[in-house]
Amino acid sequence: MTEDLSVPTWLALLALAGLLVLVLGVVWLLVSVRRTRRRTEELVAAAAGQTEALRAELEALGRRLGGESASADSAPVPQGSGVAVPEEREYVITELGHQPTDQPRTQPRPQVPAPVVPAPVFADIVMRESVIKTAALAAGLRRALSPEVRNRIRFEMKREVKRSRKERRAMLKAARRDWESRGRGEPDSTVEVAS
């Protein structure tokens, strides 16, 4: 026996192919990570820009509202007093994106006709609503007819039957006592006179 190890050629080629696939996989992962990181950084930068724009708009709105509330308050509340001052003005948040107008509206908004939906879209909307309502009904029926609910209903029915039987027995005993007391000619002790 020789001490040299001989490796079959096919095994060496298989190991090289596996190593090549491994290297290609690592390179592909690095490229996809860089692409994802770049895309994430772009999204973060865009979100930061939008946040700054919203912050500026919010500060402008706060300054405008702060000026209005300062002129509307006759007695200023000391800072740090912990007293909350309710505002009398109502705000409509759906007009937040529109240009601010300090004058109240004297004319109503013109009526905008409702958008016309094409027939296939309308049919799709109706079908979706019908499917949703049917699914909700089926889920409710499935829950109502489940064994747990049926057992609970059966238990409540038995309890109600027992209660009504007990009440009927009590009424029968009272009627029997009343009848027996009238039959003997004794004064009725169970009947109370309402005054």
Tab-separated table of N, CA, C and O in Angstrom, residues 35-162:
chain	number	residue	atom	x	y	z
A	35	ARG	N	-27.746	46.479	-3.331
A	35	ARG	CA	-28.887	47.053	-4.046
A	35	ARG	C	-30.010	47.382	-3.056
A	35	ARG	O	-30.610	48.458	-3.116
A	36	THR	N	-30.276	46.471	-2.140
A	36	THR	CA	-31.322	46.701	-1.145
A	36	THR	C	-30.944	47.854	-0.228
A	36	THR	O	-31.790	48.692	0.105
A	37	ARG	N	-29.684	47.928	0.167
A	37	ARG	CA	-29.230	49.011	1.035
A	37	ARG	C	-29.360	50.350	0.312
A	37	ARG	O	-29.813	51.334	0.893
A	38	ARG	N	-28.984	50.399	-0.956
A	38	ARG	CA	-29.084	51.627	-1.734
A	38	ARG	C	-30.555	52.054	-1.855
A	38	ARG	O	-30.902	53.216	-1.668
A	39	ARG	N	-31.432	51.090	-2.139
A	39	ARG	CA	-32.850	51.384	-2.261
A	39	ARG	C	-33.417	51.866	-0.926
A	39	ARG	O	-34.210	52.814	-0.882
A	40	THR	N	-32.988	51.239	0.161
A	40	THR	CA	-33.448	51.643	1.486
A	40	THR	C	-32.977	53.051	1.813
A	40	THR	O	-33.739	53.860	2.361
A	41	GLU	N	-31.728	53.359	1.486
A	41	GLU	CA	-31.217	54.705	1.737
A	41	GLU	C	-31.986	55.737	0.921
A	41	GLU	O	-32.276	56.837	1.410
A	42	GLU	N	-32.331	55.420	-0.317
A	42	GLU	CA	-33.128	56.332	-1.127
A	42	GLU	C	-34.503	56.553	-0.501
A	42	GLU	O	-34.995	57.685	-0.444
A	43	LEU	N	-35.121	55.475	-0.033
A	43	LEU	CA	-36.433	55.603	0.611
A	43	LEU	C	-36.350	56.415	1.893
A	43	LEU	O	-37.226	57.230	2.184
A	44	VAL	N	-35.286	56.195	2.665
A	44	VAL	CA	-35.114	56.945	3.909
A	44	VAL	C	-34.905	58.419	3.598
A	44	VAL	O	-35.462	59.299	4.274
A	45	ALA	N	-34.111	58.721	2.562
A	45	ALA	CA	-33.885	60.123	2.189
A	45	ALA	C	-35.192	60.760	1.729
A	45	ALA	O	-35.497	61.910	2.087
A	46	ALA	N	-35.984	60.032	0.933
A	46	ALA	CA	-37.267	60.571	0.483
A	46	ALA	C	-38.203	60.783	1.662
A	46	ALA	O	-38.900	61.802	1.745
A	47	ALA	N	-38.227	59.840	2.591
A	47	ALA	CA	-39.086	59.977	3.770
A	47	ALA	C	-38.624	61.140	4.637
A	47	ALA	O	-39.451	61.872	5.195
A	48	ALA	N	-37.308	61.344	4.741
A	48	ALA	CA	-36.799	62.468	5.524
A	48	ALA	C	-37.207	63.783	4.875
A	48	ALA	O	-37.587	64.738	5.577
A	49	GLY	N	-37.161	63.846	3.557
A	49	GLY	CA	-37.597	65.056	2.866
A	49	GLY	C	-39.078	65.328	3.094
A	49	GLY	O	-39.481	66.468	3.339
A	50	GLN	N	-39.877	64.285	3.008
A	50	GLN	CA	-41.309	64.446	3.251
A	50	GLN	C	-41.566	64.838	4.701
A	50	GLN	O	-42.442	65.654	4.987
A	51	THR	N	-40.785	64.274	5.613
A	51	THR	CA	-40.950	64.600	7.030
A	51	THR	C	-40.621	66.060	7.280
A	51	THR	O	-41.332	66.754	8.011
A	52	GLU	N	-39.546	66.540	6.661
A	52	GLU	CA	-39.177	67.946	6.819
A	52	GLU	C	-40.257	68.857	6.243
A	52	GLU	O	-40.586	69.885	6.830
A	53	ALA	N	-40.819	68.485	5.086
A	53	ALA	CA	-41.882	69.291	4.488
A	53	ALA	C	-43.110	69.314	5.395
A	53	ALA	O	-43.722	70.370	5.611
A	54	LEU	N	-43.461	68.157	5.943
A	54	LEU	CA	-44.605	68.102	6.858
A	54	LEU	C	-44.327	68.878	8.138
A	54	LEU	O	-45.215	69.546	8.682
A	55	ARG	N	-43.098	68.793	8.629
A	55	ARG	CA	-42.745	69.523	9.842
A	55	ARG	C	-42.859	71.028	9.601
A	55	ARG	O	-43.381	71.769	10.440
A	56	ALA	N	-42.374	71.491	8.437
A	56	ALA	CA	-42.478	72.909	8.127
A	56	ALA	C	-43.939	73.332	8.013
A	56	ALA	O	-44.335	74.396	8.513
A	57	GLU	N	-44.759	72.512	7.359
A	57	GLU	CA	-46.179	72.822	7.234
A	57	GLU	C	-46.861	72.833	8.595
A	57	GLU	O	-47.694	73.692	8.883
A	58	LEU	N	-46.482	71.900	9.462
A	58	LEU	CA	-47.052	71.836	10.798
A	58	LEU	C	-46.641	73.044	11.625
A	58	LEU	O	-47.452	73.606	12.366
A	59	GLU	N	-45.374	73.474	11.500
A	59	GLU	CA	-44.929	74.657	12.229
A	59	GLU	C	-45.676	75.896	11.744
A	59	GLU	O	-46.065	76.752	12.538
A	60	ALA	N	-45.880	76.014	10.411
A	60	ALA	CA	-46.619	77.155	9.882
A	60	ALA	C	-48.056	77.133	10.404
A	60	ALA	O	-48.604	78.171	10.790
A	61	LEU	N	-48.659	75.965	10.437
A	61	LEU	CA	-50.017	75.838	10.961
A	61	LEU	C	-50.046	76.171	12.446
A	61	LEU	O	-50.953	76.851	12.923
A	62	GLY	N	-49.039	75.720	13.181
A	62	GLY	CA	-48.962	76.025	14.607
A	62	GLY	C	-48.795	77.512	14.852
A	62	GLY	O	-49.397	78.071	15.774
A	63	ARG	N	-47.961	78.168	14.030
A	63	ARG	CA	-47.798	79.622	14.183
A	63	ARG	C	-49.115	80.335	13.888
A	63	ARG	O	-49.509	81.256	14.602
A	64	ARG	N	-49.789	79.886	12.838
A	64	ARG	CA	-51.054	80.519	12.487
A	64	ARG	C	-52.084	80.320	13.593
A	64	ARG	O	-52.766	81.239	14.000
A	65	LEU	N	-52.183	79.083	14.094
A	65	LEU	CA	-53.139	78.807	15.163
A	65	LEU	C	-52.720	79.470	16.460
A	65	LEU	O	-53.559	79.911	17.241
A	66	GLY	N	-51.424	79.542	16.715
A	66	GLY	CA	-50.932	80.204	17.925
A	66	GLY	C	-51.266	81.673	17.908
A	66	GLY	O	-51.647	82.252	18.922
A	67	GLY	N	-51.158	82.326	16.760
A	67	GLY	CA	-51.513	83.742	16.640
A	67	GLY	C	-52.998	83.954	16.832
A	67	GLY	O	-53.422	84.917	17.459
A	68	GLU	N	-53.809	83.050	16.281
A	68	GLU	CA	-55.255	83.177	16.429
A	68	GLU	C	-55.686	82.929	17.863
A	68	GLU	O	-56.536	83.619	18.400
A	69	SER	N	-55.089	81.905	18.518
A	69	SER	CA	-55.511	81.592	19.886
A	69	SER	C	-55.031	82.662	20.851
A	69	SER	O	-55.691	82.947	21.839
A	70	ALA	N	-53.859	83.303	20.569
A	70	ALA	CA	-53.374	84.355	21.460
A	70	ALA	C	-54.283	85.572	21.380
A	70	ALA	O	-54.546	86.233	22.384
A	71	SER	N	-54.777	85.878	20.182
A	71	SER	CA	-55.675	87.026	20.054
A	71	SER	C	-57.071	86.703	20.578
A	71	SER	O	-57.805	87.594	20.967
A	72	ALA	N	-57.455	85.441	20.581
A	72	ALA	CA	-58.793	85.066	21.035
A	72	ALA	C	-58.884	84.997	22.550
A	72	ALA	O	-59.955	85.195	23.128
A	73	ASP	N	-57.791	84.716	23.245
A	73	ASP	CA	-57.809	84.596	24.704
A	73	ASP	C	-57.743	85.976	25.332
A	73	ASP	O	-56.850	86.770	25.047
A	74	SER	N	-58.689	86.266	26.235
A	74	SER	CA	-58.683	87.563	26.891
A	74	SER	C	-57.808	87.527	28.133
A	74	SER	O	-57.142	88.496	28.447
A	75	ALA	N	-57.813	86.434	28.877
A	75	ALA	CA	-57.000	86.299	30.077
A	75	ALA	C	-55.990	85.198	29.843
A	75	ALA	O	-56.358	84.033	29.814
A	76	PRO	N	-54.726	85.525	29.672
A	76	PRO	CA	-53.746	84.478	29.427
A	76	PRO	C	-53.545	83.610	30.661
A	76	PRO	O	-53.614	84.085	31.791
A	77	VAL	N	-53.309	82.337	30.432
A	77	VAL	CA	-53.076	81.385	31.509
A	77	VAL	C	-51.578	81.329	31.754
A	77	VAL	O	-50.801	81.226	30.810
A	78	PRO	N	-51.132	81.405	33.022
A	78	PRO	CA	-49.690	81.362	33.289
A	78	PRO	C	-49.086	80.040	32.818
A	78	PRO	O	-49.724	78.987	32.890
A	79	GLN	N	-47.852	80.122	32.334
A	79	GLN	CA	-47.151	78.928	31.864
A	79	GLN	C	-46.922	77.980	33.029
A	79	GLN	O	-46.588	78.407	34.132
A	80	GLY	N	-47.074	76.705	32.787
A	80	GLY	CA	-46.797	75.690	33.809
A	80	GLY	C	-47.874	75.566	34.858
A	80	GLY	O	-47.658	74.946	35.888
A	81	SER	N	-49.039	76.202	34.643
A	81	SER	CA	-50.088	76.112	35.653
A	81	SER	C	-50.832	74.788	35.583
A	81	SER	O	-51.527	74.418	36.507
A	82	GLY	N	-50.720	74.080	34.472
A	82	GLY	CA	-51.371	72.791	34.334
A	82	GLY	C	-52.851	72.895	34.012
A	82	GLY	O	-53.583	71.931	34.086
A	83	VAL	N	-53.314	74.102	33.666
A	83	VAL	CA	-54.720	74.311	33.356
A	83	VAL	C	-54.897	74.190	31.845
A	83	VAL	O	-54.211	74.856	31.081
A	84	ALA	N	-55.800	73.334	31.435
A	84	ALA	CA	-56.077	73.168	30.017
A	84	ALA	C	-57.179	74.138	29.613
A	84	ALA	O	-58.209	74.239	30.273
A	85	VAL	N	-56.935	74.850	28.524
A	85	VAL	CA	-57.914	75.816	28.039
A	85	VAL	C	-58.570	75.230	26.805
A	85	VAL	O	-57.900	74.989	25.799
A	86	PRO	N	-59.880	74.966	26.859
A	86	PRO	CA	-60.543	74.403	25.677
A	86	PRO	C	-60.694	75.470	24.600
A	86	PRO	O	-60.944	76.641	24.891
A	87	GLU	N	-60.511	75.053	23.367
A	87	GLU	CA	-60.679	75.973	22.246
A	87	GLU	C	-62.123	75.912	21.778
A	87	GLU	O	-62.742	74.860	21.763
A	88	GLU	N	-62.621	77.056	21.385
A	88	GLU	CA	-64.006	77.159	20.947
A	88	GLU	C	-64.151	76.905	19.457
A	88	GLU	O	-65.230	76.688	18.975
A	89	ARG	N	-63.052	76.969	18.718
A	89	ARG	CA	-63.114	76.852	17.265
A	89	ARG	C	-63.026	75.390	16.850
A	89	ARG	O	-62.262	74.624	17.428
A	90	GLU	N	-63.796	75.027	15.844
A	90	GLU	CA	-63.742	73.671	15.309
A	90	GLU	C	-62.868	73.670	14.072
A	90	GLU	O	-62.851	74.643	13.313
A	91	TYR	N	-62.134	72.591	13.878
A	91	TYR	CA	-61.249	72.471	12.734
A	91	TYR	C	-61.690	71.295	11.885
A	91	TYR	O	-62.062	70.252	12.403
A	92	VAL	N	-61.612	71.476	10.583
A	92	VAL	CA	-61.924	70.406	9.653
A	92	VAL	C	-60.600	69.912	9.110
A	92	VAL	O	-59.889	70.637	8.412
A	93	ILE	N	-60.233	68.691	9.452
A	93	ILE	CA	-58.904	68.217	9.076
A	93	ILE	C	-58.808	67.841	7.615
A	93	ILE	O	-57.725	67.673	7.091
A	94	THR	N	-59.939	67.742	6.930
A	94	THR	CA	-59.872	67.396	5.515
A	94	THR	C	-59.388	68.563	4.684
A	94	THR	O	-59.005	68.394	3.545
A	95	GLU	N	-59.387	69.795	5.226
A	95	GLU	CA	-58.904	70.947	4.507
A	95	GLU	C	-57.478	71.301	4.904
A	95	GLU	O	-57.016	72.406	4.640
A	96	LEU	N	-56.761	70.418	5.528
A	96	LEU	CA	-55.422	70.705	6.022
A	96	LEU	C	-54.453	70.987	4.887
A	96	LEU	O	-53.584	71.830	5.001
A	97	GLY	N	-54.590	70.320	3.757
A	97	GLY	CA	-53.667	70.498	2.658
A	97	GLY	C	-53.951	71.712	1.806
A	97	GLY	O	-53.129	72.117	1.000
A	98	HIS	N	-55.110	72.338	1.954
A	98	HIS	CA	-55.476	73.500	1.142
A	98	HIS	C	-54.804	74.747	1.687
A	98	HIS	O	-54.368	74.799	2.827
A	99	GLN	N	-54.767	75.777	0.877
A	99	GLN	CA	-54.200	77.054	1.301
A	99	GLN	C	-55.066	77.627	2.417
A	99	GLN	O	-56.287	77.625	2.329
A	100	PRO	N	-54.450	78.134	3.478
A	100	PRO	CA	-55.246	78.663	4.591
A	100	PRO	C	-55.936	79.953	4.202
A	100	PRO	O	-55.378	80.803	3.522
A	101	THR	N	-57.157	80.064	4.623
A	101	THR	CA	-57.917	81.290	4.446
A	101	THR	C	-58.416	81.715	5.808
A	101	THR	O	-58.961	80.920	6.565
A	102	ASP	N	-58.167	82.991	6.112
A	102	ASP	CA	-58.590	83.483	7.419
A	102	ASP	C	-60.042	83.935	7.420
A	102	ASP	O	-60.649	84.091	8.459
A	103	GLN	N	-60.599	84.167	6.227
A	103	GLN	CA	-61.981	84.597	6.177
A	103	GLN	C	-62.896	83.376	6.131
A	103	GLN	O	-62.588	82.394	5.461
A	104	PRO	N	-64.010	83.455	6.858
A	104	PRO	CA	-64.955	82.334	6.787
A	104	PRO	C	-65.608	82.288	5.411
A	104	PRO	O	-65.749	83.306	4.733
A	105	ARG	N	-66.014	81.144	5.017
A	105	ARG	CA	-66.655	80.975	3.712
A	105	ARG	C	-68.077	81.515	3.765
A	105	ARG	O	-68.852	81.184	4.660
A	106	THR	N	-68.395	82.322	2.803
A	106	THR	CA	-69.748	82.850	2.735
A	106	THR	C	-70.569	82.096	1.704
A	106	THR	O	-71.774	82.034	1.803
A	107	GLN	N	-69.883	81.527	0.719
A	107	GLN	CA	-70.589	80.799	-0.317
A	107	GLN	C	-70.320	79.310	-0.142
A	107	GLN	O	-69.200	78.904	0.150
A	108	PRO	N	-71.350	78.489	-0.318
A	108	PRO	CA	-71.116	77.049	-0.229
A	108	PRO	C	-70.279	76.575	-1.406
A	108	PRO	O	-70.233	77.219	-2.458
A	109	ARG	N	-69.628	75.490	-1.200
A	109	ARG	CA	-68.821	74.910	-2.274
A	109	ARG	C	-69.724	74.447	-3.407
A	109	ARG	O	-70.825	73.940	-3.164
A	110	PRO	N	-69.249	74.569	-4.632
A	110	PRO	CA	-70.072	74.075	-5.750
A	110	PRO	C	-70.167	72.555	-5.696
A	110	PRO	O	-69.220	71.866	-5.304
A	111	GLN	N	-71.316	72.066	-6.060
A	111	GLN	CA	-71.548	70.629	-6.045
A	111	GLN	C	-70.789	69.982	-7.196
A	111	GLN	O	-70.935	70.379	-8.342
A	112	VAL	N	-69.969	69.007	-6.865
A	112	VAL	CA	-69.212	68.280	-7.871
A	112	VAL	C	-69.964	66.982	-8.139
A	112	VAL	O	-70.300	66.252	-7.201
A	113	PRO	N	-70.246	66.689	-9.385
A	113	PRO	CA	-70.971	65.444	-9.653
A	113	PRO	C	-70.133	64.234	-9.272
A	113	PRO	O	-68.905	64.260	-9.335
A	114	ALA	N	-70.818	63.204	-8.854
A	114	ALA	CA	-70.134	61.976	-8.457
A	114	ALA	C	-69.443	61.363	-9.659
A	114	ALA	O	-69.947	61.436	-10.782
A	115	PRO	N	-68.281	60.773	-9.442
A	115	PRO	CA	-67.590	60.165	-10.580
A	115	PRO	C	-68.382	58.979	-11.121
A	115	PRO	O	-68.996	58.227	-10.365
A	116	VAL	N	-68.370	58.853	-12.411
A	116	VAL	CA	-69.087	57.763	-13.068
A	116	VAL	C	-68.164	56.555	-13.126
A	116	VAL	O	-67.018	56.648	-13.572
A	117	VAL	N	-68.663	55.451	-12.661
A	117	VAL	CA	-67.884	54.218	-12.642
A	117	VAL	C	-68.311	53.372	-13.840
A	117	VAL	O	-69.513	53.186	-14.061
A	118	PRO	N	-67.357	52.852	-14.587
A	118	PRO	CA	-67.732	51.993	-15.713
A	118	PRO	C	-68.487	50.753	-15.244
A	118	PRO	O	-68.339	50.306	-14.105
A	119	ALA	N	-69.283	50.203	-16.121
A	119	ALA	CA	-70.142	49.062	-15.774
A	119	ALA	C	-69.354	47.864	-15.256
A	119	ALA	O	-69.752	47.265	-14.244
A	120	PRO	N	-68.234	47.457	-15.869
A	120	PRO	CA	-67.510	46.304	-15.329
A	120	PRO	C	-66.963	46.552	-13.925
A	120	PRO	O	-66.985	45.666	-13.075
A	121	VAL	N	-66.512	47.783	-13.680
A	121	VAL	CA	-65.993	48.099	-12.343
A	121	VAL	C	-67.129	48.080	-11.330
A	121	VAL	O	-66.984	47.569	-10.211
A	122	PHE	N	-68.292	48.632	-11.723
A	122	PHE	CA	-69.449	48.625	-10.837
A	122	PHE	C	-69.865	47.193	-10.512
A	122	PHE	O	-70.140	46.860	-9.353
A	123	ALA	N	-69.917	46.343	-11.526
A	123	ALA	CA	-70.286	44.941	-11.303
A	123	ALA	C	-69.276	44.266	-10.393
A	123	ALA	O	-69.650	43.477	-9.503
A	124	ASP	N	-68.004	44.588	-10.556
A	124	ASP	CA	-66.968	44.010	-9.707
A	124	ASP	C	-67.149	44.455	-8.262
A	124	ASP	O	-67.048	43.647	-7.326
A	125	ILE	N	-67.454	45.732	-8.060
A	125	ILE	CA	-67.662	46.251	-6.702
A	125	ILE	C	-68.868	45.574	-6.057
A	125	ILE	O	-68.819	45.149	-4.894
A	126	VAL	N	-69.961	45.464	-6.806
A	126	VAL	CA	-71.171	44.830	-6.265
A	126	VAL	C	-70.901	43.369	-5.911
A	126	VAL	O	-71.319	42.882	-4.854
A	127	MET	N	-70.186	42.677	-6.793
A	127	MET	CA	-69.886	41.265	-6.526
A	127	MET	C	-68.995	41.124	-5.292
A	127	MET	O	-69.200	40.226	-4.474
A	128	ARG	N	-68.008	42.001	-5.162
A	128	ARG	CA	-67.128	41.919	-3.980
A	128	ARG	C	-67.910	42.149	-2.701
A	128	ARG	O	-67.724	41.431	-1.719
A	129	GLU	N	-68.783	43.164	-2.697
A	129	GLU	CA	-69.590	43.409	-1.500
A	129	GLU	C	-70.489	42.222	-1.194
A	129	GLU	O	-70.640	41.831	-0.042
A	130	SER	N	-71.078	41.635	-2.241
A	130	SER	CA	-71.947	40.474	-2.030
A	130	SER	C	-71.160	39.303	-1.474
A	130	SER	O	-71.622	38.599	-0.567
A	131	VAL	N	-69.972	39.096	-2.007
A	131	VAL	CA	-69.137	37.988	-1.525
A	131	VAL	C	-68.740	38.222	-0.081
A	131	VAL	O	-68.767	37.300	0.743
A	132	ILE	N	-68.399	39.468	0.263
A	132	ILE	CA	-68.003	39.771	1.639
A	132	ILE	C	-69.169	39.553	2.590
A	132	ILE	O	-69.022	38.940	3.655
A	133	LYS	N	-70.356	40.021	2.205
A	133	LYS	CA	-71.531	39.829	3.068
A	133	LYS	C	-71.874	38.351	3.202
A	133	LYS	O	-72.220	37.874	4.290
A	134	THR	N	-71.766	37.610	2.114
A	134	THR	CA	-72.050	36.175	2.162
A	134	THR	C	-71.039	35.458	3.043
A	134	THR	O	-71.398	34.576	3.833
A	135	ALA	N	-69.772	35.838	2.925
A	135	ALA	CA	-68.741	35.211	3.753
A	135	ALA	C	-68.975	35.519	5.229
A	135	ALA	O	-68.803	34.644	6.089
A	136	ALA	N	-69.369	36.751	5.533
A	136	ALA	CA	-69.650	37.109	6.925
A	136	ALA	C	-70.841	36.323	7.459
A	136	ALA	O	-70.833	35.831	8.591
A	137	LEU	N	-71.884	36.178	6.628
A	137	LEU	CA	-73.048	35.400	7.037
A	137	LEU	C	-72.676	33.942	7.265
A	137	LEU	O	-73.093	33.324	8.258
A	138	ALA	N	-71.869	33.393	6.361
A	138	ALA	CA	-71.451	31.994	6.511
A	138	ALA	C	-70.618	31.802	7.766
A	138	ALA	O	-70.787	30.817	8.494
A	139	ALA	N	-69.736	32.762	8.042
A	139	ALA	CA	-68.923	32.654	9.258
A	139	ALA	C	-69.798	32.739	10.500
A	139	ALA	O	-69.594	32.001	11.471
A	140	GLY	N	-70.804	33.628	10.476
A	140	GLY	CA	-71.711	33.734	11.622
A	140	GLY	C	-72.527	32.473	11.818
A	140	GLY	O	-72.716	32.004	12.943
A	141	LEU	N	-73.022	31.901	10.721
A	141	LEU	CA	-73.776	30.644	10.825
A	141	LEU	C	-72.898	29.503	11.318
A	141	LEU	O	-73.326	28.691	12.142
A	142	ARG	N	-71.670	29.455	10.803
A	142	ARG	CA	-70.759	28.394	11.234
A	142	ARG	C	-70.501	28.505	12.736
A	142	ARG	O	-70.495	27.518	13.459
A	143	ARG	N	-70.338	29.742	13.215
A	143	ARG	CA	-70.105	29.933	14.650
A	143	ARG	C	-71.374	29.623	15.439
A	143	ARG	O	-71.317	29.016	16.497
A	144	ALA	N	-72.526	30.029	14.928
A	144	ALA	CA	-73.775	29.801	15.645
A	144	ALA	C	-74.128	28.322	15.709
A	144	ALA	O	-74.765	27.872	16.655
A	145	LEU	N	-73.727	27.573	14.698
A	145	LEU	CA	-74.051	26.150	14.678
A	145	LEU	C	-72.920	25.275	15.189
A	145	LEU	O	-72.979	24.052	15.056
A	146	SER	N	-71.908	25.885	15.788
A	146	SER	CA	-70.801	25.089	16.316
A	146	SER	C	-71.266	24.292	17.533
A	146	SER	O	-72.230	24.659	18.216
A	147	PRO	N	-70.605	23.187	17.830
A	147	PRO	CA	-71.032	22.350	18.966
A	147	PRO	C	-71.008	23.086	20.302
A	147	PRO	O	-71.868	22.864	21.145
A	148	GLU	N	-70.036	23.985	20.490
A	148	GLU	CA	-69.966	24.703	21.769
A	148	GLU	C	-71.200	25.573	21.978
A	148	GLU	O	-71.780	25.608	23.062
A	149	VAL	N	-71.609	26.257	20.924
A	149	VAL	CA	-72.765	27.140	21.037
A	149	VAL	C	-74.036	26.318	21.216
A	149	VAL	O	-74.906	26.669	22.020
A	150	ARG	N	-74.149	25.219	20.485
A	150	ARG	CA	-75.337	24.370	20.649
A	150	ARG	C	-75.414	23.813	22.059
A	150	ARG	O	-76.495	23.758	22.663
A	151	ASN	N	-74.285	23.413	22.640
A	151	ASN	CA	-74.285	22.906	24.015
A	151	ASN	C	-74.687	24.007	24.993
A	151	ASN	O	-75.428	23.759	25.951
A	152	ARG	N	-74.198	25.228	24.764
A	152	ARG	CA	-74.556	26.328	25.650
A	152	ARG	C	-76.049	26.624	25.557
A	152	ARG	O	-76.711	26.854	26.572
A	153	ILE	N	-76.597	26.592	24.346
A	153	ILE	CA	-78.036	26.822	24.172
A	153	ILE	C	-78.828	25.718	24.863
A	153	ILE	O	-79.818	25.991	25.554
A	154	ARG	N	-78.391	24.469	24.712
A	154	ARG	CA	-79.077	23.347	25.353
A	154	ARG	C	-79.053	23.522	26.877
A	154	ARG	O	-80.061	23.306	27.562
A	155	PHE	N	-77.902	23.929	27.430
A	155	PHE	CA	-77.786	24.141	28.865
A	155	PHE	C	-78.732	25.233	29.340
A	155	PHE	O	-79.443	25.082	30.341
A	156	GLU	N	-78.775	26.350	28.607
A	156	GLU	CA	-79.649	27.454	28.992
A	156	GLU	C	-81.118	27.049	28.902
A	156	GLU	O	-81.938	27.447	29.737
A	157	MET	N	-81.470	26.254	27.894
A	157	MET	CA	-82.855	25.792	27.759
A	157	MET	C	-83.239	24.907	28.947
A	157	MET	O	-84.330	25.044	29.505
A	158	LYS	N	-82.344	23.984	29.326
A	158	LYS	CA	-82.649	23.116	30.477
A	158	LYS	C	-82.827	23.951	31.736
A	158	LYS	O	-83.726	23.700	32.546
A	159	ARG	N	-81.957	24.956	31.909
A	159	ARG	CA	-82.053	25.795	33.095
A	159	ARG	C	-83.364	26.575	33.100
A	159	ARG	O	-84.018	26.702	34.144
A	160	GLU	N	-83.774	27.065	31.951
A	160	GLU	CA	-85.031	27.814	31.865
A	160	GLU	C	-86.228	26.897	32.124
A	160	GLU	O	-87.189	27.284	32.797
A	161	VAL	N	-86.198	25.656	31.628
A	161	VAL	CA	-87.288	24.707	31.872
A	161	VAL	C	-87.385	24.400	33.362
A	161	VAL	O	-88.485	24.371	33.940
A	162	LYS	N	-86.240	24.191	34.024
A	162	LYS	CA	-86.254	23.923	35.463
A	162	LYS	C	-86.827	25.104	36.228
A	162	LYS	O	-87.615	24.954	37.158
